[in-house]
């Protein structure tokens, strides 16, 4: 696929000093629908973040920012960035697409509130027709004329930042890039194996023009994804950022839209049969696969003492209805690389099912074998979204380390062919509270 598969490695050093930020996700006033500045600042500080990226997108947000949020943030010792939407997302009120005026107004606020340290333009690489190098220079000049030293950042995705030419063209007019990790080119919030390799590339390209890089983990659902990020996913991506910070490679991390209101879910339902953990595979809508595409999870199965045979049954479910389009997506189990069970997703309903016992005995070598569960496409699809879960593996005469998927431990993942993804996924009804606590521990 042309992507690094470098494994995520945890930081061994203490958390590094630098920018520990979160973007949007604000607490709102239930009566007015406008930002609750006090509650938002309190939750950001409780997360051990030192910076908040304030999104200006809708009516009243700029006025609330100037008159209410900034004085309270400065009193709380919280650094702030202003985050502006580009034309492709609808230019924000009240100044619309007059970004020269935005530069002037933001710099004017900074003249009063020096804790306002930067402003950022979202989805920059989709709007380079507007934000040419010459136009960026005008923005910088307009801001510096009022309040010198205000940083200007751009949110740029892997498709652009993997190229030295992009950084070389726009880097000289910016102070840094915000890099949202989406496991591109196959965007999802399940796989983390490529984050280290991609971040290394982005850092190297940005260094050519002396630009900072801020890693942005997704703490909220991608619009196209079937499976939203869980807490373990956010922790894994954040940990890579902390490792890079401890090594002096990047100055900070910005969580994407981590929900600051306690008690909120992440848009998911509990796809586990028991408990809250399940092995999940997804194919996103409007994405093409090819014959042979798959995502797989593998672990080691070992004979019990005194046993000479080994078999396995697994509860499984999927979102394809019985009688749906057949011959494409298949749930499979392999032992030692040999197929021992499969089921077309179109032949089951959407409840939980078990397979007949799959005999793993012929595939044991010195008392163990590799068990692989996967979602496999026998024919390519153009638009056939799917969510598959395995849970509660039952083995007879043998054992493995994690049969209930209540933790991500013990399983390794692989994939081929593109838009098929897999991960051990944990459901949390209070996702916002759980992810807030997890990041707070990492940021401490």
XYZ file of C-alpha atoms in Angstrom:
444
model
C 0.000 0.000 0.000
C 3.040 2.262 0.140
C 2.459 3.027 3.831
C 4.701 2.427 6.812
C 3.574 -0.340 9.121
C 5.830 0.732 11.977
C 4.296 -0.383 15.247
C 3.184 2.105 17.874
C 5.792 2.284 20.651
C 4.982 3.843 24.022
C 7.035 6.721 25.366
C 9.562 5.794 28.009
C 10.401 9.340 29.033
C 8.271 11.580 31.215
C 5.660 13.634 29.323
C 7.414 16.414 27.468
C 6.785 20.099 27.914
C 5.035 21.672 24.982
C 1.597 22.268 23.545
C -1.051 19.901 24.899
C -4.185 21.157 23.254
C -7.717 20.279 22.318
C -9.825 21.712 19.525
C -13.568 22.524 19.610
C -15.760 20.025 21.527
C -16.954 22.944 23.640
C -19.496 22.781 26.469
C -22.601 24.710 25.451
C -25.302 26.461 27.432
C -28.411 24.290 27.177
C -30.724 27.299 27.081
C -28.893 29.391 24.474
C -26.835 26.847 22.524
C -23.827 29.164 22.853
C -20.492 28.287 24.384
C -20.304 28.015 28.156
C -16.889 29.575 28.575
C -16.475 28.769 32.254
C -17.380 25.094 31.853
C -15.300 24.706 28.695
C -12.197 26.252 30.268
C -12.668 24.159 33.401
C -12.838 20.924 31.397
C -9.815 21.867 29.280
C -7.772 22.586 32.397
C -9.001 19.359 34.036
C -7.680 17.485 31.001
C -4.206 18.881 31.795
C -4.239 20.696 28.468
C -2.486 24.045 28.343
C -3.980 25.284 25.056
C -7.473 25.446 23.577
C -8.168 25.861 19.853
C -11.396 27.876 19.669
C -13.450 27.170 16.543
C -15.141 30.159 14.919
C -17.733 28.853 12.494
C -21.265 29.871 13.483
C -23.058 33.072 14.434
C -22.146 34.604 17.808
C -18.953 32.563 18.198
C -16.642 35.460 17.409
C -18.474 37.869 19.697
C -18.501 35.320 22.513
C -14.802 34.734 21.931
C -13.842 38.384 22.285
C -16.101 39.438 25.116
C -16.398 36.322 27.260
C -14.001 33.505 26.436
C -10.703 35.367 26.101
C -10.774 37.304 29.379
C -11.700 34.116 31.254
C -9.053 32.047 29.467
C -6.372 34.613 30.251
C -7.391 34.688 33.908
C -7.173 30.873 33.961
C -3.684 30.858 32.418
C -4.897 29.019 29.307
C -3.251 29.627 25.946
C -5.650 29.982 23.015
C -5.621 29.558 19.257
C -8.349 30.846 16.963
C -9.458 28.219 14.428
C -11.050 29.632 11.253
C -13.023 27.672 8.658
C -12.067 28.076 4.973
C -14.419 28.776 2.050
C -14.981 25.052 1.397
C -16.566 24.723 4.861
C -18.426 28.013 4.768
C -16.459 31.123 5.686
C -17.241 32.127 9.283
C -19.259 35.160 10.344
C -18.957 38.059 10.774
C -16.126 38.685 8.275
C -16.758 35.777 5.896
C -14.090 35.191 3.287
C -12.263 38.442 4.037
C -9.365 36.686 5.743
C -7.281 39.868 5.710
C -9.913 41.330 8.034
C -9.811 38.160 10.116
C -6.042 38.530 10.499
C -6.470 42.113 11.651
C -9.271 41.351 14.090
C -7.522 38.356 15.620
C -4.324 40.369 16.036
C -6.323 43.159 17.685
C -7.639 40.701 20.276
C -4.104 39.456 20.870
C -2.952 42.992 21.586
C -5.169 42.846 24.678
C -4.843 39.148 25.464
C -1.274 37.882 24.910
C -2.375 34.334 25.789
C -3.778 34.262 22.241
C -0.689 32.781 20.586
C -1.794 31.542 17.160
C -4.552 31.235 14.623
C -5.180 28.344 12.258
C -6.959 27.718 8.963
C -8.859 24.436 8.722
C -8.754 22.089 5.686
C -6.047 24.215 4.123
C -4.976 21.924 1.290
C -8.546 21.881 -0.094
C -8.470 25.690 -0.324
C -5.093 26.560 -1.811
C -6.844 28.422 -4.607
C -7.779 31.018 -2.005
C -4.735 30.741 0.235
C -1.929 31.251 -2.242
C 1.560 32.011 -0.933
C 1.054 35.654 -1.858
C -2.261 35.802 0.016
C -0.723 34.129 3.062
C 1.964 36.807 3.100
C -0.765 39.459 3.144
C -2.378 37.721 6.119
C 0.892 37.677 8.018
C 1.632 41.309 7.199
C -1.842 42.389 8.315
C -1.523 40.579 11.649
C 2.070 41.660 12.328
C 1.207 45.307 11.722
C -1.047 45.123 14.787
C 0.500 42.425 16.993
C 3.832 40.987 15.839
C 4.595 37.363 16.564
C 1.138 35.821 16.159
C 1.701 32.340 14.683
C -0.273 31.170 11.641
C -0.916 27.419 11.247
C -2.666 25.365 8.600
C -4.465 22.056 8.950
C -3.077 19.849 6.180
C -3.680 16.158 5.492
C -1.276 13.379 4.585
C -2.167 13.501 0.888
C -0.447 16.898 0.718
C 2.113 16.752 3.523
C 3.697 13.543 2.234
C 5.090 15.654 -0.621
C 8.100 17.899 -0.129
C 6.723 20.248 -2.791
C 3.707 21.197 -0.683
C 5.767 22.048 2.371
C 8.293 23.865 0.222
C 5.559 25.999 -1.377
C 3.476 26.941 1.657
C 5.825 26.377 4.585
C 7.720 29.671 4.156
C 4.457 31.579 4.670
C 3.312 29.562 7.703
C 4.621 28.874 11.171
C 3.435 25.315 11.301
C 1.236 22.479 10.089
C -1.486 20.730 12.066
C -1.424 17.116 10.885
C -4.664 15.167 11.445
C -3.819 11.459 11.434
C -6.421 9.410 9.516
C -4.364 6.394 8.396
C -4.493 7.659 4.821
C -4.911 6.894 1.997
C -7.630 4.675 3.485
C -9.171 7.049 6.011
C -10.356 5.414 9.225
C -10.048 5.627 12.997
C -9.273 1.959 13.669
C -5.698 1.470 12.452
C -2.698 3.104 14.141
C 0.197 1.204 12.558
C 1.041 3.972 10.095
C 1.087 6.949 12.464
C 4.795 6.768 13.349
C 5.943 6.488 9.736
C 3.629 9.195 8.480
C 4.543 11.588 11.275
C 8.254 11.051 10.610
C 7.700 11.978 6.960
C 5.645 15.061 7.796
C 8.214 16.259 10.325
C 11.038 15.819 7.823
C 9.175 17.679 5.084
C 8.169 20.530 7.398
C 11.746 20.859 8.666
C 12.822 21.906 5.175
C 11.176 25.287 5.817
C 11.537 25.377 9.598
C 7.854 24.741 10.283
C 6.412 23.204 13.428
C 4.209 20.113 13.258
C 1.328 19.403 15.633
C -0.166 15.922 15.614
C -3.974 15.854 15.691
C -5.509 12.560 16.904
C -9.177 12.048 16.052
C -11.197 11.949 19.266
C -14.505 12.219 17.378
C -16.045 10.271 14.521
C -14.904 10.742 10.951
C -17.962 11.514 8.863
C -17.438 8.538 6.531
C -16.393 5.965 9.119
C -18.630 3.110 10.224
C -16.713 2.585 13.484
C -15.852 5.724 15.503
C -12.652 6.004 17.539
C -12.661 4.380 20.955
C -10.609 5.429 23.956
C -7.788 2.982 23.208
C -7.447 4.388 19.686
C -7.140 7.971 20.957
C -4.615 6.883 23.583
C -2.503 5.021 21.017
C -2.260 7.959 18.593
C -1.698 10.421 21.440
C 1.095 8.242 22.832
C 2.957 8.446 19.544
C 2.684 12.225 19.709
C 4.021 12.240 23.262
C 6.935 10.065 22.149
C 7.766 12.533 19.389
C 7.460 15.411 21.867
C 9.822 13.706 24.312
C 12.300 13.280 21.451
C 12.019 16.957 20.503
C 10.595 16.165 17.060
C 7.268 17.997 17.449
C 6.176 20.792 19.797
C 2.713 19.516 20.555
C -0.535 17.598 20.155
C -4.033 18.918 19.375
C -6.965 16.596 20.067
C -9.623 16.767 17.357
C -13.043 17.652 18.777
C -12.632 15.716 22.009
C -16.098 16.147 23.580
C -15.793 18.201 26.763
C -19.355 17.606 27.969
C -19.441 14.619 30.315
C -21.899 11.803 29.653
C -21.757 11.865 25.864
C -21.290 8.828 23.644
C -19.275 8.740 20.444
C -22.138 7.845 18.102
C -21.531 4.110 18.438
C -23.578 1.275 19.883
C -22.290 -1.635 21.942
C -21.324 -4.242 19.340
C -20.063 -6.757 21.902
C -22.059 -9.883 22.729
C -21.019 -9.677 26.378
C -19.136 -6.922 28.142
C -18.096 -3.930 26.072
C -15.238 -5.240 23.903
C -15.421 -6.887 20.487
C -13.187 -7.654 17.542
C -14.621 -5.451 14.801
C -14.111 -5.168 11.067
C -15.549 -2.465 8.846
C -15.962 -1.485 5.225
C -16.938 2.150 4.829
C -19.709 3.321 2.455
C -18.853 4.576 -1.034
C -15.426 2.962 -0.966
C -14.097 0.417 -3.429
C -12.393 -2.833 -2.558
C -10.786 -5.399 -4.838
C -10.963 -9.177 -4.820
C -8.655 -10.371 -2.072
C -9.077 -7.293 0.133
C -9.128 -8.141 3.812
C -8.515 -7.050 7.368
C -7.311 -9.697 9.810
C -6.558 -10.226 13.487
C -4.175 -12.978 14.570
C -3.166 -14.607 17.835
C -1.478 -17.779 19.080
C -3.499 -20.805 20.158
C -1.768 -23.352 22.418
C -2.788 -26.880 23.455
C -3.827 -27.390 27.046
C -1.633 -29.691 29.123
C -2.526 -33.292 28.359
C -4.727 -32.421 25.367
C -4.183 -33.743 21.856
C -7.013 -31.927 20.056
C -8.051 -28.310 19.614
C -11.251 -26.743 18.250
C -12.793 -23.286 18.263
C -16.245 -21.712 17.997
C -16.808 -17.962 17.819
C -19.857 -15.800 18.230
C -20.140 -13.418 15.297
C -22.553 -10.846 13.915
C -22.726 -8.336 11.086
C -24.935 -5.562 9.781
C -25.774 -7.225 6.444
C -29.353 -8.570 6.467
C -30.131 -12.184 5.650
C -30.830 -12.409 1.935
C -28.640 -9.412 1.121
C -26.169 -9.224 -1.721
C -24.149 -12.438 -1.595
C -20.713 -13.438 -2.829
C -18.702 -10.415 -1.667
C -17.941 -10.099 2.077
C -16.978 -13.241 4.020
C -16.252 -13.799 7.698
C -13.411 -16.293 7.977
C -11.204 -18.196 10.413
C -7.784 -19.571 9.448
C -5.430 -21.847 11.369
C -1.786 -21.779 10.394
C -2.827 -19.867 7.269
C -5.386 -22.501 6.161
C -9.080 -21.636 5.928
C -11.049 -23.659 8.505
C -14.367 -21.749 8.542
C -16.164 -19.081 6.553
C -19.592 -17.501 6.260
C -21.013 -15.090 3.694
C -22.367 -12.080 5.578
C -25.498 -12.236 3.424
C -26.492 -15.675 4.748
C -27.026 -14.580 8.380
C -29.344 -12.035 9.898
C -28.067 -9.272 12.148
C -28.159 -11.296 15.398
C -25.381 -13.298 17.018
C -24.420 -16.668 15.526
C -21.879 -19.376 16.272
C -19.985 -21.527 13.832
C -19.763 -25.290 14.021
C -16.550 -26.214 15.864
C -13.561 -25.487 13.652
C -10.946 -28.227 14.049
C -7.533 -26.634 14.533
C -5.722 -29.872 15.414
C -4.223 -30.611 11.953
C -2.551 -27.195 11.945
C -0.756 -27.430 15.283
C 3.038 -27.349 15.184
C 4.748 -28.271 18.439
C 1.450 -27.717 20.228
C 0.501 -24.309 18.868
C -0.831 -22.566 15.792
C -1.748 -19.094 14.609
C -5.482 -18.363 14.644
C -6.612 -15.619 12.297
C -10.086 -14.089 12.156
C -10.759 -11.840 9.229
C -13.196 -10.108 6.902
C -12.343 -11.088 3.342
C -13.731 -9.850 0.008
C -13.982 -12.569 -2.649
C -15.192 -9.977 -5.130
C -14.504 -6.266 -5.133
C -17.233 -3.869 -4.043
C -17.957 -0.273 -4.956
C -20.415 0.580 -2.154
C -21.187 -2.152 0.378
C -20.744 -0.795 3.910
C -20.416 -3.348 6.677
C -19.746 -3.718 10.389
C -18.692 -7.204 11.593
C -18.063 -8.281 15.188
C -16.505 -11.385 16.756
C -16.744 -12.043 20.471
C -16.577 -14.766 23.132
C -14.329 -17.304 21.427
C -14.740 -20.759 22.980
C -11.850 -23.198 22.621
C -11.857 -26.884 23.529
C -8.565 -28.578 24.376
C -6.562 -25.409 23.837
C -6.427 -21.758 24.826
C -5.476 -18.237 23.786
C -4.719 -15.145 25.824
C -7.701 -12.908 24.989
C -10.927 -14.591 23.907
C -13.392 -11.898 25.063
C -11.754 -8.767 23.617
C -12.270 -6.749 26.777
C -8.770 -5.381 26.164
C -6.830 -4.986 22.896
C -4.022 -7.238 24.147
C -2.843 -10.379 22.409
C -3.971 -9.708 18.833
C -1.986 -8.362 15.884
C -3.564 -6.827 12.801
C -2.896 -6.872 9.085
C -4.783 -5.796 6.000
C -4.520 -5.778 2.229
C -6.364 -4.234 -0.668
C -7.520 -0.989 0.878
C -10.835 -0.158 2.466
C -11.263 -3.028 4.954
C -10.244 -2.295 8.556
C -10.079 -4.138 11.868
C -9.406 -3.479 15.539
C -10.381 -4.555 19.024
C -12.959 -1.934 19.894
C -14.269 -0.946 23.330
C -17.710 0.619 23.757
C -18.205 3.257 26.442
C -21.596 4.873 27.053
C -19.793 7.834 28.664
C -17.192 8.076 25.948
C -16.602 11.780 26.585
C -15.835 11.185 30.256
C -13.624 8.176 29.553
C -11.590 9.780 26.771
C -11.226 12.979 28.790
C -9.834 11.009 31.737
C -7.522 8.974 29.506
C -6.003 12.014 27.797
C -5.760 13.846 31.129
C -3.617 10.983 32.423
C -1.412 11.118 29.331
C -1.086 14.912 29.457
C -0.303 15.009 33.186
